[in-house]
Short mmCIF file of N, CA, C and O in Angstrom, two decimals:
data_model
loop_
_atom_site.label_atom_id
_atom_site.label_comp_id
_atom_site.label_asym_id
_atom_site.label_seq_id
_atom_site.Cartn_x
_atom_site.Cartn_y
_atom_site.Cartn_z
N MET A 695 -121.47 -31.11 29.54
CA MET A 695 -122.01 -31.58 30.97
C MET A 695 -121.47 -30.10 31.59
O MET A 695 -120.49 -29.65 31.70
N SER A 696 -122.44 -29.69 32.21
CA SER A 696 -122.23 -28.66 32.92
C SER A 696 -121.95 -28.83 34.21
O SER A 696 -121.43 -29.82 34.84
N ILE A 697 -121.59 -27.63 34.99
CA ILE A 697 -120.88 -27.03 36.04
C ILE A 697 -121.01 -27.79 37.70
O ILE A 697 -120.76 -28.57 38.29
N LYS A 698 -122.07 -27.72 37.22
CA LYS A 698 -122.88 -28.29 38.15
C LYS A 698 -122.71 -29.98 38.35
O LYS A 698 -122.73 -30.48 39.53
N THR A 699 -123.10 -30.75 37.25
CA THR A 699 -123.21 -32.17 37.26
C THR A 699 -121.58 -32.75 37.12
O THR A 699 -120.91 -33.46 38.27
N ARG A 700 -120.58 -31.61 36.93
CA ARG A 700 -118.86 -31.68 36.94
C ARG A 700 -119.02 -31.88 38.66
O ARG A 700 -117.57 -32.64 39.18
N LEU A 701 -119.56 -30.42 39.74
CA LEU A 701 -119.06 -30.89 41.00
C LEU A 701 -119.81 -31.09 41.49
O LEU A 701 -119.12 -32.46 42.78
N TRP A 702 -121.23 -32.47 41.38
CA TRP A 702 -121.65 -33.67 42.11
C TRP A 702 -120.92 -34.81 42.19
O TRP A 702 -120.49 -34.89 43.02
N LEU A 703 -120.27 -34.81 41.16
CA LEU A 703 -119.54 -36.17 40.52
C LEU A 703 -117.97 -35.97 41.75
O LEU A 703 -117.78 -37.29 42.03
N SER A 704 -117.68 -35.07 41.06
CA SER A 704 -115.98 -34.50 41.61
C SER A 704 -116.34 -35.01 43.72
O SER A 704 -115.46 -35.92 44.70
N TYR A 705 -117.90 -34.37 44.07
CA TYR A 705 -118.41 -34.67 45.77
C TYR A 705 -118.94 -35.99 46.04
O TYR A 705 -118.14 -36.16 46.41
N ILE A 706 -119.12 -36.74 45.07
CA ILE A 706 -119.56 -38.26 45.38
C ILE A 706 -118.16 -39.08 45.05
O ILE A 706 -117.57 -40.10 45.61
N ALA A 707 -117.55 -38.45 43.85
CA ALA A 707 -116.42 -39.60 44.33
C ALA A 707 -114.85 -39.24 45.72
O ALA A 707 -113.93 -40.09 45.43
N MET A 708 -114.95 -38.09 45.90
CA MET A 708 -114.52 -37.64 47.14
C MET A 708 -114.90 -38.38 48.28
O MET A 708 -114.47 -38.73 49.39
N ILE A 709 -116.09 -38.74 48.45
CA ILE A 709 -116.64 -39.79 49.22
C ILE A 709 -116.42 -41.60 49.18
O ILE A 709 -115.35 -42.25 50.43
N VAL A 710 -116.41 -41.74 47.91
CA VAL A 710 -116.77 -42.83 47.52
C VAL A 710 -115.26 -43.21 47.41
O VAL A 710 -114.63 -44.63 48.06
N VAL A 711 -114.20 -42.72 47.02
CA VAL A 711 -113.52 -43.39 46.81
C VAL A 711 -112.90 -43.52 48.18
O VAL A 711 -111.65 -44.74 48.14
N PRO A 712 -112.12 -42.80 49.23
CA PRO A 712 -111.62 -42.95 50.12
C PRO A 712 -112.31 -44.33 51.49
O PRO A 712 -112.16 -44.82 51.90
N VAL A 713 -113.50 -43.94 50.69
CA VAL A 713 -114.29 -45.09 52.10
C VAL A 713 -113.76 -46.37 51.34
O VAL A 713 -114.25 -48.07 52.09
N VAL A 714 -113.54 -46.87 50.13
CA VAL A 714 -113.63 -48.65 49.85
C VAL A 714 -112.09 -48.44 49.85
O VAL A 714 -111.91 -49.75 50.41
N CYS A 715 -110.84 -47.02 49.60
CA CYS A 715 -109.90 -47.38 50.20
C CYS A 715 -109.45 -48.13 51.68
O CYS A 715 -108.86 -49.25 51.89
N PHE A 716 -110.73 -47.17 52.38
CA PHE A 716 -110.59 -47.61 53.74
C PHE A 716 -110.84 -48.95 54.04
O PHE A 716 -110.64 -49.77 54.90
N GLY A 717 -112.18 -49.32 53.79
CA GLY A 717 -112.70 -50.26 53.34
C GLY A 717 -111.71 -51.87 52.99
O GLY A 717 -111.40 -53.09 53.38
N LEU A 718 -110.83 -51.48 52.14
CA LEU A 718 -109.69 -52.64 51.79
C LEU A 718 -108.51 -52.21 52.44
O LEU A 718 -108.80 -53.68 53.15
N VAL A 719 -107.88 -51.53 52.81
CA VAL A 719 -107.49 -51.36 54.25
C VAL A 719 -106.82 -52.23 55.06
O VAL A 719 -106.69 -52.62 55.43
N ALA A 720 -108.50 -51.92 55.48
CA ALA A 720 -109.37 -52.47 56.78
C ALA A 720 -108.87 -53.74 57.34
O ALA A 720 -108.76 -54.79 58.09
N SER A 721 -109.80 -54.31 56.13
CA SER A 721 -110.19 -56.23 55.11
C SER A 721 -108.60 -56.72 55.39
O SER A 721 -108.83 -57.14 55.65
N THR A 722 -107.51 -56.03 54.89
CA THR A 722 -106.38 -56.90 54.65
C THR A 722 -105.72 -56.65 55.70
O THR A 722 -105.21 -57.75 56.60
N LEU A 723 -105.56 -55.79 56.46
CA LEU A 723 -105.39 -55.82 57.90
C LEU A 723 -105.74 -56.37 59.10
O LEU A 723 -105.20 -57.36 59.54
N VAL A 724 -106.87 -56.80 58.85
CA VAL A 724 -107.66 -57.84 59.49
C VAL A 724 -108.08 -59.12 59.18
O VAL A 724 -107.18 -60.33 60.01
N ALA A 725 -107.28 -59.54 58.12
CA ALA A 725 -107.19 -61.08 57.45
C ALA A 725 -105.00 -61.29 58.18
O ALA A 725 -105.56 -61.73 58.18
N PHE A 726 -104.96 -59.87 57.97
CA PHE A 726 -103.11 -60.45 58.09
C PHE A 726 -102.97 -61.09 59.47
O PHE A 726 -101.92 -61.61 60.55
N PHE A 727 -103.70 -60.03 60.40
CA PHE A 727 -103.45 -60.16 61.68
C PHE A 727 -104.37 -61.07 62.38
O PHE A 727 -103.95 -61.28 63.27
N TRP A 728 -105.64 -61.13 62.04
CA TRP A 728 -106.49 -62.21 62.50
C TRP A 728 -107.21 -63.02 61.59
O TRP A 728 -107.47 -64.01 62.37
N GLY A 729 -106.98 -63.11 60.78
CA GLY A 729 -108.12 -63.92 60.27
C GLY A 729 -107.26 -64.92 59.34
O GLY A 729 -106.13 -64.90 59.19
N GLU A 730 -107.47 -65.93 58.89
CA GLU A 730 -106.56 -67.36 58.39
C GLU A 730 -107.49 -66.78 57.15
O GLU A 730 -108.96 -66.91 56.66
N SER A 731 -107.00 -66.76 55.33
CA SER A 731 -107.92 -66.93 54.71
C SER A 731 -108.11 -69.02 54.27
O SER A 731 -109.21 -68.89 53.03
N ILE A 732 -107.70 -69.87 54.49
CA ILE A 732 -107.19 -70.87 54.63
C ILE A 732 -108.07 -71.41 55.44
O ILE A 732 -108.23 -71.09 56.94
N PRO A 733 -109.32 -72.92 55.49
CA PRO A 733 -110.48 -73.06 57.18
C PRO A 733 -109.04 -73.46 58.26
O PRO A 733 -108.41 -74.07 57.84
N ARG A 734 -108.58 -73.64 59.33
CA ARG A 734 -107.94 -73.82 60.19
C ARG A 734 -107.61 -75.19 60.57
O ARG A 734 -105.82 -75.81 60.66
N GLU A 735 -108.45 -76.10 59.78
CA GLU A 735 -108.33 -77.88 60.11
C GLU A 735 -106.73 -77.87 58.61
O GLU A 735 -106.96 -79.11 59.05
N LYS A 736 -107.03 -77.30 57.73
CA LYS A 736 -106.33 -77.33 56.49
C LYS A 736 -105.33 -76.27 56.74
O LYS A 736 -104.39 -77.03 56.28
N ALA A 737 -104.91 -75.56 57.69
CA ALA A 737 -104.48 -75.04 57.43
C ALA A 737 -103.35 -75.22 58.42
O ALA A 737 -103.20 -75.60 59.61
N PRO A 738 -101.73 -75.75 57.48
CA PRO A 738 -100.57 -76.67 58.72
C PRO A 738 -99.57 -75.47 59.78
O PRO A 738 -99.34 -76.23 60.65
N GLY A 739 -100.33 -73.90 60.25
CA GLY A 739 -99.48 -73.69 60.85
C GLY A 739 -100.89 -71.56 61.50
O GLY A 739 -101.28 -71.61 60.31
N LYS A 740 -100.29 -70.84 62.29
CA LYS A 740 -100.64 -69.85 62.58
C LYS A 740 -99.82 -69.11 62.03
O LYS A 740 -98.52 -68.82 62.28
N PRO A 741 -101.00 -68.11 61.89
CA PRO A 741 -100.56 -66.23 61.71
C PRO A 741 -99.41 -66.17 62.50
O PRO A 741 -99.49 -66.55 63.57
N LEU A 742 -98.56 -65.48 62.51
CA LEU A 742 -97.30 -65.15 63.32
C LEU A 742 -97.44 -64.51 64.28
O LEU A 742 -97.50 -64.75 66.10
N PHE A 743 -98.15 -63.38 64.18
CA PHE A 743 -99.49 -62.03 65.39
C PHE A 743 -100.22 -63.43 66.51
O PHE A 743 -100.23 -62.83 67.25
N ARG A 744 -100.82 -64.12 65.32
CA ARG A 744 -101.48 -64.87 66.86
C ARG A 744 -100.80 -66.01 67.21
O ARG A 744 -100.96 -66.22 68.31
N GLN A 745 -99.63 -66.65 66.82
CA GLN A 745 -98.73 -67.31 67.64
C GLN A 745 -98.24 -66.42 68.68
O GLN A 745 -98.10 -66.62 70.40
N ASN A 746 -97.24 -65.14 68.24
CA ASN A 746 -96.79 -64.44 69.27
C ASN A 746 -97.96 -63.75 70.65
O ASN A 746 -97.49 -63.95 71.72
N MET A 747 -99.70 -63.71 70.23
CA MET A 747 -100.90 -63.81 70.92
C MET A 747 -101.05 -65.22 71.98
O MET A 747 -101.14 -64.67 73.14
N ASP A 748 -100.69 -65.73 71.46
CA ASP A 748 -100.95 -67.28 72.45
C ASP A 748 -99.94 -67.70 73.46
O ASP A 748 -100.19 -67.96 74.37
N ARG A 749 -98.95 -66.87 73.34
CA ARG A 749 -97.27 -67.14 73.77
C ARG A 749 -97.19 -66.79 75.15
O ARG A 749 -97.27 -66.76 76.38
N ARG A 750 -97.97 -65.01 74.78
CA ARG A 750 -97.97 -64.27 75.83
C ARG A 750 -99.53 -64.61 76.59
O ARG A 750 -98.84 -64.76 77.67
N ASP A 751 -99.71 -65.44 76.14
CA ASP A 751 -101.28 -65.24 76.74
C ASP A 751 -100.80 -66.47 77.78
O ASP A 751 -100.75 -66.62 79.35
N GLU A 752 -100.20 -67.19 77.47
CA GLU A 752 -99.17 -68.08 78.37
C GLU A 752 -97.96 -67.67 79.26
O GLU A 752 -98.43 -68.53 80.22
N LEU A 753 -97.61 -66.90 79.12
CA LEU A 753 -96.67 -66.58 80.12
C LEU A 753 -97.88 -65.70 81.07
O LEU A 753 -97.04 -65.95 82.58
N PHE A 754 -98.72 -64.85 80.72
CA PHE A 754 -99.07 -64.83 82.18
C PHE A 754 -99.70 -65.09 82.89
O PHE A 754 -100.58 -65.41 83.77
N ALA A 755 -100.74 -66.61 81.93
CA ALA A 755 -101.14 -67.03 82.57
C ALA A 755 -100.14 -67.90 83.54
O ALA A 755 -100.17 -68.08 84.81
N GLY A 756 -99.34 -67.90 83.32
CA GLY A 756 -97.21 -68.87 84.15
C GLY A 756 -97.55 -68.33 85.14
O GLY A 756 -97.79 -67.91 86.70
N VAL A 757 -97.35 -66.61 85.25
CA VAL A 757 -97.14 -66.24 86.09
C VAL A 757 -98.22 -65.91 87.09
O VAL A 757 -98.19 -64.99 88.53
N ALA A 758 -99.26 -65.82 86.43
CA ALA A 758 -101.27 -65.72 87.58
C ALA A 758 -100.66 -66.71 88.72
O ALA A 758 -100.80 -66.57 89.67
N PHE A 759 -100.47 -68.25 88.08
CA PHE A 759 -100.62 -69.24 87.89
C PHE A 759 -99.10 -69.32 89.60
O PHE A 759 -99.73 -69.51 90.67
N LEU A 760 -97.85 -68.86 89.12
CA LEU A 760 -97.15 -68.77 89.84
C LEU A 760 -97.56 -67.45 91.24
O LEU A 760 -97.26 -67.82 92.41
N ALA A 761 -97.64 -66.38 91.04
CA ALA A 761 -97.90 -65.67 92.08
C ALA A 761 -99.78 -66.57 92.87
O ALA A 761 -99.73 -65.77 94.09
N GLN A 762 -100.16 -66.95 92.76
CA GLN A 762 -101.32 -67.24 93.09
C GLN A 762 -100.49 -68.20 94.36
O GLN A 762 -100.92 -68.94 95.66
N HIS A 763 -99.69 -69.61 94.07
CA HIS A 763 -98.94 -70.55 94.88
C HIS A 763 -97.79 -70.26 95.47
O HIS A 763 -97.70 -70.79 96.54
N ASP A 764 -97.28 -69.76 94.88
CA ASP A 764 -95.53 -69.47 95.63
C ASP A 764 -95.33 -68.01 95.26
O ASP A 764 -94.27 -67.66 94.79
N ALA A 765 -95.73 -67.37 96.14
CA ALA A 765 -95.95 -65.61 96.17
C ALA A 765 -94.87 -64.48 96.61
O ALA A 765 -93.94 -64.32 96.14
N GLU A 766 -94.16 -65.98 97.46
CA GLU A 766 -92.30 -66.21 97.44
C GLU A 766 -91.81 -65.43 96.55
O GLU A 766 -90.82 -64.91 96.71
N ARG A 767 -91.80 -66.77 95.58
CA ARG A 767 -91.35 -66.39 93.91
C ARG A 767 -91.28 -65.01 93.71
O ARG A 767 -90.48 -64.25 93.33
#
């Protein structure tokens, strides 16, 4: 195998390996934070991140409601 062929293979590997690693890490993070591997109707609960986001949304909605209806409080 010539040096030129080895260089081409190393260049291709330097591009493909990080792209594949990035894809695996990104898909794992998305599945962990926002996705569910089990369909929602079969899953007994939500992921912790989603539960926290729901609580935060409820808190903000409550504060907005109080600001509109009882601004002195």
